[in-house]
Amino acid sequence: MSYLLLFLSTILVILNTAVVSMIMVACAIAKWLIPILASQRFFSKMANQIMWCWATINKFLLTLFNNVEWQVTGNESLNKESWYLLMSNHISWTDIVVLSSLFKDSMPMTKFFVKKQLLFVPFVGLACWALDMPFMRRYSSQYLLKHPEKRIADMKSTRKACEKFQQVPTTIVNYVEGSRVTPLKQQQTDSPYQYLLKPKAGGIAYTLAAMGEQFDCILDVTLAYPQNRETPFKDLLMGKMKKIVVQINVIEITAEVQGDYFNDPIYKQQFQQWLSQVWQKKDQRLAEIYKKN
């Protein structure tokens, strides 16, 4: 029965994503063909509504196939008229489904900073463009040492891409670890945490530098699937997900987290220490969650 559910739910998730992607592509083509500001805003709004539908259907499928106990705390002050920077630990593909399903009615639809190369991926690139997700180039640290002007140019282009968010409430998601956590990755990166990878400060500092003055606050989200820790995404598709824990800690954006990360070594060290403290507390919260469950 479980494998039948796995097959059925996988087909439905793929079908939902495929249909949504095709409609998104239609919106993207319409935006490109009609380069009028009012028209582009209309199709951007339509794309956000389509993403909301995708998240709604995913939540329906999640609850249809799973008898899940939700334990959510800290979401009382969230609203759809604010600007948020959301940083979360990253366990599995389940995270995207959970975050979009849980927050679709309580905050603006989530956006991601995506690699510029993704723009050329069929369907996906156009869908991201239709959703106004900022595209940015990724350079190696060695390349930036030789061409420091590229960092400044990329920052300017990112700021320009984010200008459209000034009038539209937005949630930017940043997976600070940069990858899904596994015991092997923890060992390879010499992680000092029990349940997390080391946080990468550059990405979130980059986001704050580009949009910091627009955010109302930072949402520090801790995700856990205490009874499905080994294979949460597979368990979700097989109807075996038992409990989902989501803890939201609201962090005010103070002078401590704002500065020039790439040119101010004192601020860079201060920011890294701040983020390490946030991650240490997150690791402690995860330890408490797993101990209770």
Short mmCIF file of C-alpha atoms in Angstrom, two decimals, residues 76-276:
data_model
loop_
_atom_site.label_atom_id
_atom_site.label_comp_id
_atom_site.label_asym_id
_atom_site.label_seq_id
_atom_site.Cartn_x
_atom_site.Cartn_y
_atom_site.Cartn_z
CA GLU A 76 1.48 34.88 15.28
CA SER A 77 2.81 38.23 13.98
CA LEU A 78 3.26 37.25 10.32
CA ASN A 79 1.24 39.05 7.66
CA LYS A 80 1.10 39.38 3.88
CA GLU A 81 1.85 43.12 3.88
CA SER A 82 5.41 42.90 5.20
CA TRP A 83 8.87 42.25 3.75
CA TYR A 84 10.75 39.27 5.23
CA LEU A 85 14.17 37.68 4.93
CA LEU A 86 13.65 34.02 5.83
CA MET A 87 16.64 31.85 6.71
CA SER A 88 16.16 28.18 7.48
CA ASN A 89 18.06 24.98 8.05
CA HIS A 90 17.87 22.64 5.06
CA ILE A 91 17.03 18.97 5.59
CA SER A 92 15.46 17.75 2.35
CA TRP A 93 13.30 18.67 -0.64
CA THR A 94 10.40 18.43 1.82
CA ASP A 95 11.44 21.83 3.19
CA ILE A 96 10.25 23.74 0.10
CA VAL A 97 6.86 22.00 0.16
CA VAL A 98 6.46 22.59 3.90
CA LEU A 99 7.48 26.26 3.87
CA SER A 100 5.37 27.19 0.85
CA SER A 101 2.35 25.22 2.11
CA LEU A 102 2.55 26.55 5.66
CA PHE A 103 3.19 30.22 4.90
CA LYS A 104 1.18 30.71 1.69
CA ASP A 105 -1.63 32.52 3.54
CA SER A 106 0.39 34.29 6.23
CA MET A 107 3.23 35.98 4.31
CA PRO A 108 4.08 37.07 0.75
CA MET A 109 4.95 34.24 -1.63
CA THR A 110 8.58 33.21 -1.29
CA LYS A 111 11.32 34.30 -3.70
CA PHE A 112 14.82 32.93 -4.16
CA PHE A 113 18.04 34.44 -5.48
CA VAL A 114 18.78 32.11 -8.38
CA LYS A 115 21.85 31.55 -10.52
CA LYS A 116 21.75 33.34 -13.87
CA GLN A 117 22.50 30.04 -15.62
CA LEU A 118 19.08 28.80 -14.46
CA LEU A 119 17.45 31.29 -16.81
CA PHE A 120 18.37 29.00 -19.70
CA VAL A 121 16.89 25.84 -18.18
CA PRO A 122 13.68 24.97 -20.09
CA PHE A 123 10.46 25.92 -18.24
CA VAL A 124 12.24 26.50 -14.90
CA GLY A 125 14.13 29.61 -16.01
CA LEU A 126 11.08 31.28 -17.55
CA ALA A 127 8.95 30.38 -14.53
CA CYS A 128 11.48 32.03 -12.20
CA TRP A 129 11.59 35.09 -14.45
CA ALA A 130 7.78 35.31 -14.47
CA LEU A 131 7.89 35.26 -10.65
CA ASP A 132 10.40 38.15 -10.65
CA MET A 133 13.05 36.10 -8.87
CA PRO A 134 16.39 37.97 -8.99
CA PHE A 135 19.00 36.33 -11.20
CA MET A 136 22.62 36.73 -10.19
CA ARG A 137 25.98 35.50 -11.43
CA ARG A 138 28.18 33.29 -9.28
CA TYR A 139 31.94 33.83 -9.38
CA SER A 140 34.65 31.82 -7.67
CA SER A 141 36.64 33.50 -4.91
CA GLN A 142 39.78 33.18 -7.06
CA TYR A 143 38.07 34.98 -9.96
CA LEU A 144 36.84 37.79 -7.69
CA LEU A 145 40.35 38.32 -6.34
CA LYS A 146 41.48 39.03 -9.90
CA HIS A 147 38.31 40.95 -10.87
CA PRO A 148 36.96 42.72 -7.74
CA GLU A 149 34.89 45.03 -9.96
CA LYS A 150 32.62 42.08 -10.78
CA ARG A 151 31.43 41.95 -7.17
CA ILE A 152 30.38 45.60 -7.32
CA ALA A 153 28.71 45.15 -10.72
CA ASP A 154 26.79 42.12 -9.49
CA MET A 155 25.65 44.00 -6.39
CA LYS A 156 24.36 46.87 -8.55
CA SER A 157 22.48 44.51 -10.86
CA THR A 158 20.99 42.71 -7.86
CA ARG A 159 19.83 46.00 -6.33
CA LYS A 160 18.24 46.90 -9.66
CA ALA A 161 16.51 43.51 -9.86
CA CYS A 162 15.16 44.03 -6.34
CA GLU A 163 13.73 47.48 -7.09
CA LYS A 164 10.45 45.86 -8.16
CA PHE A 165 10.05 44.54 -4.60
CA GLN A 166 9.90 48.05 -3.14
CA GLN A 167 6.20 48.33 -3.91
CA VAL A 168 5.28 44.65 -3.51
CA PRO A 169 5.64 42.83 -0.15
CA THR A 170 8.13 40.00 -0.58
CA THR A 171 9.66 37.06 1.28
CA ILE A 172 13.23 36.19 0.29
CA VAL A 173 14.33 32.68 1.31
CA ASN A 174 17.97 31.90 2.06
CA TYR A 175 19.17 28.38 2.94
CA VAL A 176 22.23 29.56 4.83
CA GLU A 177 23.95 26.17 4.88
CA GLY A 178 23.97 26.11 1.08
CA SER A 179 23.13 22.40 0.94
CA ARG A 180 20.97 19.73 2.54
CA VAL A 181 22.50 18.43 5.75
CA THR A 182 23.79 14.84 5.85
CA PRO A 183 26.20 13.09 8.26
CA LEU A 184 28.74 12.79 5.42
CA LYS A 185 28.61 16.51 4.64
CA GLN A 186 28.95 17.31 8.34
CA GLN A 187 32.08 15.18 8.47
CA GLN A 188 33.54 16.57 5.23
CA THR A 189 33.02 20.19 6.34
CA ASP A 190 34.08 19.55 9.94
CA SER A 191 30.79 21.00 11.20
CA PRO A 192 30.84 22.00 14.89
CA TYR A 193 27.08 21.41 15.11
CA GLN A 194 25.22 18.23 15.95
CA TYR A 195 22.36 18.66 13.48
CA LEU A 196 23.52 21.41 11.10
CA LEU A 197 26.15 22.33 8.55
CA LYS A 198 28.28 25.43 9.00
CA PRO A 199 26.34 28.54 7.90
CA LYS A 200 27.68 30.43 4.89
CA ALA A 201 27.64 34.09 5.85
CA GLY A 202 28.35 35.52 2.39
CA GLY A 203 24.97 34.73 0.84
CA ILE A 204 22.79 36.25 3.54
CA ALA A 205 25.14 39.23 3.91
CA TYR A 206 24.81 39.75 0.16
CA THR A 207 21.01 39.71 0.45
CA LEU A 208 21.04 42.19 3.34
CA ALA A 209 23.39 44.47 1.41
CA ALA A 210 21.08 44.41 -1.61
CA MET A 211 17.74 44.71 0.20
CA GLY A 212 18.42 45.25 3.90
CA GLU A 213 16.56 48.54 4.21
CA GLN A 214 13.41 46.97 2.73
CA PHE A 215 13.06 44.06 5.17
CA ASP A 216 10.85 44.47 8.24
CA CYS A 217 12.67 41.65 10.02
CA ILE A 218 14.57 38.38 9.66
CA LEU A 219 12.65 35.14 10.20
CA ASP A 220 14.93 32.47 11.66
CA VAL A 221 13.04 29.25 10.86
CA THR A 222 13.93 25.89 12.40
CA LEU A 223 12.52 22.83 10.60
CA ALA A 224 12.40 19.27 11.92
CA TYR A 225 10.76 15.97 11.04
CA PRO A 226 11.50 14.20 14.34
CA GLN A 227 9.93 10.84 13.48
CA ASN A 228 11.07 10.80 9.84
CA ARG A 229 14.67 11.96 10.08
CA GLU A 230 16.23 9.48 7.64
CA THR A 231 14.11 9.92 4.47
CA PRO A 232 11.53 12.68 5.04
CA PHE A 233 10.69 13.32 1.37
CA LYS A 234 10.18 9.64 0.58
CA ASP A 235 8.14 9.21 3.76
CA LEU A 236 6.01 12.21 2.78
CA LEU A 237 5.24 10.65 -0.61
CA MET A 238 4.53 7.25 0.98
CA GLY A 239 2.08 8.67 3.52
CA LYS A 240 4.41 7.98 6.46
CA MET A 241 5.09 11.55 7.63
CA LYS A 242 4.09 11.73 11.31
CA LYS A 243 5.07 15.12 12.67
CA ILE A 244 6.38 18.42 11.29
CA VAL A 245 7.91 20.95 13.67
CA VAL A 246 8.37 24.56 12.56
CA GLN A 247 9.72 27.15 14.98
CA ILE A 248 9.92 30.81 13.91
CA ASN A 249 12.19 33.23 15.73
CA VAL A 250 11.75 36.88 14.71
CA ILE A 251 15.04 38.83 14.60
CA GLU A 252 15.09 42.61 14.33
CA ILE A 253 17.37 44.09 11.69
CA THR A 254 19.82 46.20 13.69
CA ALA A 255 23.14 47.87 12.88
CA GLU A 256 24.82 44.63 13.97
CA VAL A 257 23.67 42.84 10.82
CA GLN A 258 24.07 45.71 8.36
CA GLY A 259 27.34 46.75 6.78
CA ASP A 260 29.81 46.14 3.96
CA TYR A 261 30.61 42.44 4.33
CA PHE A 262 32.98 42.35 1.36
CA ASN A 263 35.09 45.43 2.12
CA ASP A 264 34.91 45.87 5.90
CA PRO A 265 36.91 43.10 7.67
CA ILE A 266 35.72 44.17 11.14
CA TYR A 267 32.06 43.99 10.11
CA LYS A 268 32.70 40.70 8.30
CA GLN A 269 34.07 39.10 11.47
CA GLN A 270 31.23 40.57 13.54
CA PHE A 271 28.60 39.27 11.12
CA GLN A 272 30.12 35.78 11.05
CA GLN A 273 30.09 35.68 14.86
CA TRP A 274 26.46 36.82 14.93
CA LEU A 275 25.40 34.15 12.43
CA SER A 276 27.36 31.46 14.31
#
